[in-house]
Amino acid sequence: MGLVEFIEGPAFWFALAVFVAGALWRFVGIIRIGHKPDLAPPKGSAGWGWIRGNLRHFFPRGLFAERTWMHVLGGYAFHLGLFAVMFFAAPHVDFIRERLIGVGWPALPRWGFIIAAEIAFAGLIVLWVRRFSDPVMRLISDWDDHVGSWLTFLVMLTGCLALERAHVSLRALHMGLVELWLIYFPFSRLMHAFTFMLSRGATGASYGRKGMTL
Amino acid sequence: MLRQWMAGLTFALSVMLSAAFSVAPMVAPAQEANAPGSEAEAPATAPATDKPRPGTLEDILRRQQGLKLDPERLLRRPAPPAPIPLPPQLGTLGRQSDADLWRALKSGAYARPSSDTASGKLMQTAGEEWRRLRREVILKYAPWLPAGVLGLLVLFYLIRGRIRIRGGRSGRTIPRFSMSHRIAHWFLASVFILMAISGLMILIGRPVLLPLLGHEVHSVLLSAALQGHNLFGPVFILALLIAIVRFMRGNFFQWADVKWILRGGGMLGVHAPAHHYNFGEKTWYWIVVFVGLGMAATGLLLEFPWLVETLLYHQLATILHALGAVVMIAVALGHIYIGSIGMEGALDSMLKGEVDENWAREHHDLWYEQVTGKKAVHGGGGDDTPPPAAAAEQT
Amino acid sequence: MSETADTVIRTMLDQTDGDIAAYLEACVHCGECAEACHFYLATQDPKYTPTYKLMPLVKAYKRHKAPLRSVKGMLGLLPAEVSEEELREWESLVYDSCTMCGRCTLVCPMGLDIAGTIRKMREGYSAAGIVPDGLRTARENVVKTGSPMGVTAKALKAQIARQEKETGLEIPLDKQGAEYLALFSSMEVMGYPEVIGAYARIFARAGIDWTISTEAYEATNIGVQIGDGPLARKLVARIVDAARKLGVRHVISPECGHAYGAIRWAGPNMLGETFPFEVIHIIELLDRLRAEGRLEIGEKDARRITLHDPCQIVRRGGLLKEPRRLLDDACADFVEMKGSGVTNLCCGGGGGVSANPRAEELKTQAFSCKKAQLDAIDGLKAVVVPCANCRGVFEDGLDALGGDYEVIGLSELVADTLKD
């Protein structure tokens, strides 16, 4: 088995297993810490609050967005672009259909992919630049933030470099980085892709109980 | 060598002329403009019929053997032959030497067009000219510009060393670049570096990387570089536009800039005055604006070739894109040098957004006075005392 | 690890339930919260970034409680143990520079309740006795006299007698079987006793059967502010006992921010029971009376008046529309300040900060943000501040920074505009 076959075969399955098991373990672990039942008579529904909290925090509040619009824009650009690229790039859809679950969905046309990737890159770079040039960000950032950003950037970059789909080695490079990313994911702050639900939900539920419609 | 530049100039001129003509398609055959241009500028050495230029058996064999062609000979431009009457009809065996006929056509011979819409010139040779210009002029000489600048910088560093803040840091800081300035700057800078690296790989990969890495690795790398370059191009344009808007204020030339030039940017031992930006910085800004926009325009044309149908535009775009790139990279090297290791305290402005008061007083005295309301005294005795370590161009 | 550090960490982690864990896990260090915090806005000092204030807890959590910590430990990726020096260094961030106003939660893309998490950190600090001197004194007062400002039953009675004289109304004390039990904050009893008179006037007009208990008259809960769980429980229990004894059906929480949260939302969980009475905020009660037509307004206040939204009542208490409905009735020229409502800026002195002399300067600096909001309103004459603590901060702040605005309580305004 050559290096390329290894990267695209067993290594990928291993990385995927680490990702799924690790992320599940951590997610469930947080929930399992649990909390005591709330005895104060509620004014509203905690369940609805949970959902509302999750939805509400998808959108910034105008008052604050005025001050940090560049950051807000960068954040949206990166996340939306990455989402589109990750799940709707034609090679990804093919990969998911052929290697993972057997069903696919319509993929982005090439120009759509390019636009999504451009937007994602622009956003990621803006976020990263802010991280090292803003005094607040420099104070609160740790190595995990930087490793996560760089790893994601490299995954995206190698993916785009392999866009010609003419060289197996470029694809393998991309795959190799994806595997690193998958393994790193459950142990890092990248987990926010799942834990955001829990934190938003917790706040939303407590607000919901108090009958607040934020 | 002069001839080669001449050839380049001729090519560029002919492209522009033909571009101008092609705007108005009703004007008589576009390519016709080619011939008079060449006629006027190219030295007429030999009659066409005497010695046909490219494509002799000898040339072809030499090319196949990978031997160098004699550029002098290749670039020699014979005067275009007079229109030759095409044989009314070529018989199955031909009526005259077909080889001579084709050779003549390739050399730009005219034929009497058979209809009003057809061009008199039957064979287009601009592609060959463009290829030669790119291979033998651009590729050969252009990369030496950034390399030369790099050498000069190393030399400068060895001789002059790091420009220190006179009297050291004061510990007090003045805000210089806001968060949005810094984001705009680093956004452009990071994309620029990606574009520069991938672009250089595309430009000089064949002469530089190929011998080192071999065909297999080189082709993979270049495929990656091309995809990366194409992908980041539009991001670069976005970053460029943001930076142009963000940094426009304060970057128009002022009277102090004339004084700055007269005093050699502080290199002559006399203090050179500067507002928020000095002459060097302003020049860099306008280089970024104009060359950058030029790169954007030519780059878009290269990435989306269907935007324009005229081949000559694309040829011109590759040439200008390459020239603009080496200029940008060369100046950027100077900018990076003076903004980081070249000058103490300069990097603070883009990293922290604040600069030391002493740094500001030394390098941007007029700005310093405006911001702090204090008088900037140089070298302890006013402007007349030449400071030992004057500000270099802080681009 | 020192014993002190051990106590802090153990207590903090005991307090870390699934919700807090989710907050600690989800933070992506985006720094948005800095822009929401009045301490950062006023000083531009990055250390006041809300999420940064949580660092010791985050580290301790990652090391001792987070899922997958054993795998990370094997790879040597766990943060170092939190040292006592570190904890002491963070003390001023935890106590002086957080009013637990929760504004950062609104801007946080992950919805972290940083204020609630700071509250848990304070539990740890308090358990180990690392508490600012001002709050320590207040706690000693509570233990000795039952009130952070040392308000004894005798002092209360004297204030009540004066109010009875001024209003000409009888204020029922320890009345068995009354429907409502009114609580006050110590600040109100000592600084703004006219609030008691205002209650008397409004309740007399609305025909409310109410009383004040000489055993539990204070709603201020210093335990909540310090993070002293047992003390907070004791103070809540005192009110619950008195309410049981008098057999009231409603307990009125005063115009005081933290007191409302302490008794309404946290109280039942502290005592582990659902109360046999309803806890109602005075603003809620007034709004209810207004809706029932029992508050007849005579001449409106003609001055240009604005409203300060106390964070614990509006943002974290959910009483957003109630004070506005009351003000629309009572004022002829009511204007909102910019960013009012749930996103309103904190006064800068909540969460025990105003009781902490060490934080005095910072508090005043933070109030400058608030003052800028007031100054932005043309011709403003008065500001309604329905929280006794905020009110004190407003008066101190306007005193220090200058600013000619009258600061009034909501109940007083309503009482003053009642039809004669």
Tab-separated table of N, CA, C and O in Angstrom, chain C residues 93-144:
chain	number	residue	atom	x	y	z
C	93	LEU	N	-10.332	41.427	39.253
C	93	LEU	CA	-11.136	41.311	38.031
C	93	LEU	C	-12.497	40.699	38.356
C	93	LEU	O	-13.520	41.104	37.806
C	94	VAL	N	-12.479	39.739	39.255
C	94	VAL	CA	-13.716	39.028	39.582
C	94	VAL	C	-14.669	39.895	40.419
C	94	VAL	O	-15.880	39.838	40.242
C	95	TYR	N	-14.100	40.698	41.309
C	95	TYR	CA	-14.962	41.485	42.203
C	95	TYR	C	-15.125	42.946	41.798
C	95	TYR	O	-16.205	43.507	41.911
C	96	ASP	N	-14.026	43.581	41.329
C	96	ASP	CA	-14.098	45.030	41.085
C	96	ASP	C	-14.605	45.370	39.694
C	96	ASP	O	-15.179	46.428	39.482
C	97	SER	N	-14.345	44.501	38.753
C	97	SER	CA	-14.618	44.902	37.372
C	97	SER	C	-15.696	44.050	36.722
C	97	SER	O	-15.714	43.891	35.510
C	98	CYS	N	-16.579	43.491	37.534
C	98	CYS	CA	-17.750	42.835	36.951
C	98	CYS	C	-18.950	43.164	37.816
C	98	CYS	O	-18.943	42.899	39.012
C	99	THR	N	-19.955	43.759	37.192
C	99	THR	CA	-21.170	44.071	37.947
C	99	THR	C	-22.215	42.991	37.694
C	99	THR	O	-23.355	43.135	38.100
C	100	MET	N	-21.824	41.940	37.044
C	100	MET	CA	-22.703	40.825	36.698
C	100	MET	C	-23.952	41.329	35.972
C	100	MET	O	-25.063	40.875	36.224
C	101	CYS	N	-23.736	42.309	35.086
C	101	CYS	CA	-24.882	42.933	34.418
C	101	CYS	C	-25.338	42.103	33.230
C	101	CYS	O	-26.450	42.284	32.740
C	102	GLY	N	-24.480	41.230	32.710
C	102	GLY	CA	-24.907	40.315	31.655
C	102	GLY	C	-25.018	40.933	30.275
C	102	GLY	O	-25.592	40.346	29.365
C	103	ARG	N	-24.459	42.115	30.083
C	103	ARG	CA	-24.542	42.733	28.763
C	103	ARG	C	-23.714	41.936	27.755
C	103	ARG	O	-24.063	41.829	26.583
C	104	CYS	N	-22.627	41.347	28.251
C	104	CYS	CA	-21.755	40.573	27.360
C	104	CYS	C	-22.486	39.370	26.760
C	104	CYS	O	-22.187	38.955	25.647
C	105	THR	N	-23.453	38.832	27.521
C	105	THR	CA	-24.192	37.674	27.020
C	105	THR	C	-24.920	38.000	25.722
C	105	THR	O	-25.018	37.174	24.829
C	106	LEU	N	-25.408	39.243	25.646
C	106	LEU	CA	-26.207	39.619	24.473
C	106	LEU	C	-25.362	39.613	23.209
C	106	LEU	O	-25.824	39.241	22.139
C	107	VAL	N	-24.120	40.061	23.349
C	107	VAL	CA	-23.294	40.227	22.159
C	107	VAL	C	-22.567	38.920	21.815
C	107	VAL	O	-22.102	38.720	20.704
C	108	CYS	N	-22.502	38.015	22.779
C	108	CYS	CA	-21.730	36.785	22.592
C	108	CYS	C	-22.370	35.884	21.543
C	108	CYS	O	-23.529	35.510	21.664
C	109	PRO	N	-21.621	35.520	20.497
C	109	PRO	CA	-22.212	34.629	19.494
C	109	PRO	C	-22.530	33.245	20.064
C	109	PRO	O	-23.330	32.512	19.492
C	110	MET	N	-21.896	32.905	21.177
C	110	MET	CA	-22.137	31.607	21.787
C	110	MET	C	-23.154	31.726	22.926
C	110	MET	O	-23.492	30.736	23.560
C	111	GLY	N	-23.559	32.955	23.226
C	111	GLY	CA	-24.554	33.161	24.273
C	111	GLY	C	-24.075	32.816	25.672
C	111	GLY	O	-24.864	32.381	26.516
C	112	LEU	N	-22.802	32.991	25.939
C	112	LEU	CA	-22.278	32.669	27.267
C	112	LEU	C	-22.860	33.589	28.344
C	112	LEU	O	-22.859	34.796	28.178
C	113	ASP	N	-23.307	32.988	29.437
C	113	ASP	CA	-23.737	33.796	30.581
C	113	ASP	C	-22.505	34.013	31.458
C	113	ASP	O	-22.277	33.296	32.429
C	114	ILE	N	-21.728	35.023	31.106
C	114	ILE	CA	-20.474	35.263	31.828
C	114	ILE	C	-20.781	35.767	33.234
C	114	ILE	O	-20.112	35.397	34.203
C	115	ALA	N	-21.829	36.589	33.360
C	115	ALA	CA	-22.180	37.112	34.678
C	115	ALA	C	-22.468	35.957	35.649
C	115	ALA	O	-21.963	35.928	36.774
C	116	GLY	N	-23.266	35.011	35.191
C	116	GLY	CA	-23.610	33.884	36.044
C	116	GLY	C	-22.380	33.049	36.384
C	116	GLY	O	-22.284	32.479	37.481
C	117	THR	N	-21.434	33.003	35.455
C	117	THR	CA	-20.216	32.232	35.695
C	117	THR	C	-19.313	32.947	36.698
C	117	THR	O	-18.689	32.318	37.559
C	118	ILE	N	-19.268	34.277	36.604
C	118	ILE	CA	-18.508	35.071	37.581
C	118	ILE	C	-19.080	34.825	38.988
C	118	ILE	O	-18.344	34.675	39.963
C	119	ARG	N	-20.392	34.737	39.041
C	119	ARG	CA	-21.062	34.468	40.325
C	119	ARG	C	-20.531	33.166	40.933
C	119	ARG	O	-20.262	33.080	42.125
C	120	LYS	N	-20.333	32.153	40.093
C	120	LYS	CA	-19.819	30.870	40.580
C	120	LYS	C	-18.366	31.014	41.021
C	120	LYS	O	-17.931	30.382	41.987
C	121	MET	N	-17.612	31.829	40.294
C	121	MET	CA	-16.218	32.030	40.695
C	121	MET	C	-16.157	32.700	42.059
C	121	MET	O	-15.333	32.360	42.900
C	122	ARG	N	-17.073	33.638	42.268
C	122	ARG	CA	-17.073	34.337	43.553
C	122	ARG	C	-17.358	33.374	44.702
C	122	ARG	O	-16.861	33.571	45.813
C	123	GLU	N	-18.154	32.341	44.406
C	123	GLU	CA	-18.401	31.321	45.445
C	123	GLU	C	-17.074	30.745	45.930
C	123	GLU	O	-16.844	30.580	47.125
C	124	GLY	N	-16.218	30.441	44.953
C	124	GLY	CA	-14.920	29.873	45.299
C	124	GLY	C	-14.065	30.840	46.094
C	124	GLY	O	-13.485	30.485	47.128
C	125	TYR	N	-14.005	32.067	45.619
C	125	TYR	CA	-13.194	33.077	46.299
C	125	TYR	C	-13.703	33.302	47.714
C	125	TYR	O	-12.934	33.392	48.668
C	126	SER	N	-15.012	33.397	47.829
C	126	SER	CA	-15.608	33.679	49.136
C	126	SER	C	-15.327	32.535	50.111
C	126	SER	O	-15.007	32.769	51.284
C	127	ALA	N	-15.424	31.300	49.614
C	127	ALA	CA	-15.196	30.147	50.484
C	127	ALA	C	-13.779	30.157	51.051
C	127	ALA	O	-13.540	29.699	52.183
C	128	ALA	N	-12.834	30.705	50.270
C	128	ALA	CA	-11.452	30.736	50.741
C	128	ALA	C	-11.131	32.049	51.437
C	128	ALA	O	-9.996	32.287	51.839
C	129	GLY	N	-12.120	32.909	51.538
C	129	GLY	CA	-11.911	34.165	52.239
C	129	GLY	C	-11.164	35.220	51.449
C	129	GLY	O	-10.704	36.213	52.006
C	130	ILE	N	-11.034	35.035	50.137
C	130	ILE	CA	-10.400	36.075	49.314
C	130	ILE	C	-11.507	37.007	48.830
C	130	ILE	O	-12.135	36.759	47.811
C	131	VAL	N	-11.745	38.040	49.614
C	131	VAL	CA	-12.870	38.925	49.345
C	131	VAL	C	-12.400	40.356	49.567
C	131	VAL	O	-11.615	40.607	50.475
C	132	PRO	N	-12.820	41.304	48.745
C	132	PRO	CA	-12.406	42.696	48.965
C	132	PRO	C	-12.862	43.201	50.339
C	132	PRO	O	-13.919	42.795	50.836
C	133	ASP	N	-12.084	44.117	50.903
C	133	ASP	CA	-12.363	44.594	52.254
C	133	ASP	C	-13.767	45.178	52.407
C	133	ASP	O	-14.451	44.930	53.389
C	134	GLY	N	-14.181	45.958	51.426
C	134	GLY	CA	-15.492	46.597	51.520
C	134	GLY	C	-16.601	45.574	51.679
C	134	GLY	O	-17.505	45.733	52.504
C	135	LEU	N	-16.518	44.505	50.876
C	135	LEU	CA	-17.558	43.475	50.955
C	135	LEU	C	-17.418	42.662	52.240
C	135	LEU	O	-18.410	42.220	52.824
C	136	ARG	N	-16.175	42.517	52.705
C	136	ARG	CA	-15.971	41.786	53.962
C	136	ARG	C	-16.650	42.535	55.120
C	136	ARG	O	-17.346	41.943	55.944
C	137	THR	N	-16.493	43.869	55.122
C	137	THR	CA	-17.123	44.674	56.156
C	137	THR	C	-18.635	44.533	56.081
C	137	THR	O	-19.313	44.349	57.103
C	138	ALA	N	-19.139	44.609	54.831
C	138	ALA	CA	-20.589	44.485	54.667
C	138	ALA	C	-21.062	43.131	55.191
C	138	ALA	O	-22.103	43.027	55.856
C	139	ARG	N	-20.264	42.090	54.925
C	139	ARG	CA	-20.664	40.762	55.382
C	139	ARG	C	-20.659	40.700	56.909
C	139	ARG	O	-21.575	40.143	57.517
C	140	GLU	N	-19.632	41.316	57.501
C	140	GLU	CA	-19.594	41.332	58.974
C	140	GLU	C	-20.811	42.053	59.528
C	140	GLU	O	-21.406	41.638	60.526
C	141	ASN	N	-21.189	43.142	58.892
C	141	ASN	CA	-22.390	43.881	59.305
C	141	ASN	C	-23.618	42.994	59.264
C	141	ASN	O	-24.454	43.015	60.165
C	142	VAL	N	-23.707	42.241	58.179
C	142	VAL	CA	-24.886	41.379	58.027
C	142	VAL	C	-24.921	40.342	59.147
C	142	VAL	O	-25.962	40.093	59.764
C	143	VAL	N	-23.749	39.763	59.405
C	143	VAL	CA	-23.709	38.736	60.437
C	143	VAL	C	-24.085	39.337	61.795
C	143	VAL	O	-24.821	38.749	62.583
C	144	LYS	N	-23.592	40.563	62.049
C	144	LYS	CA	-23.854	41.208	63.345
C	144	LYS	C	-25.274	41.761	63.440
C	144	LYS	O	-25.994	41.504	64.385
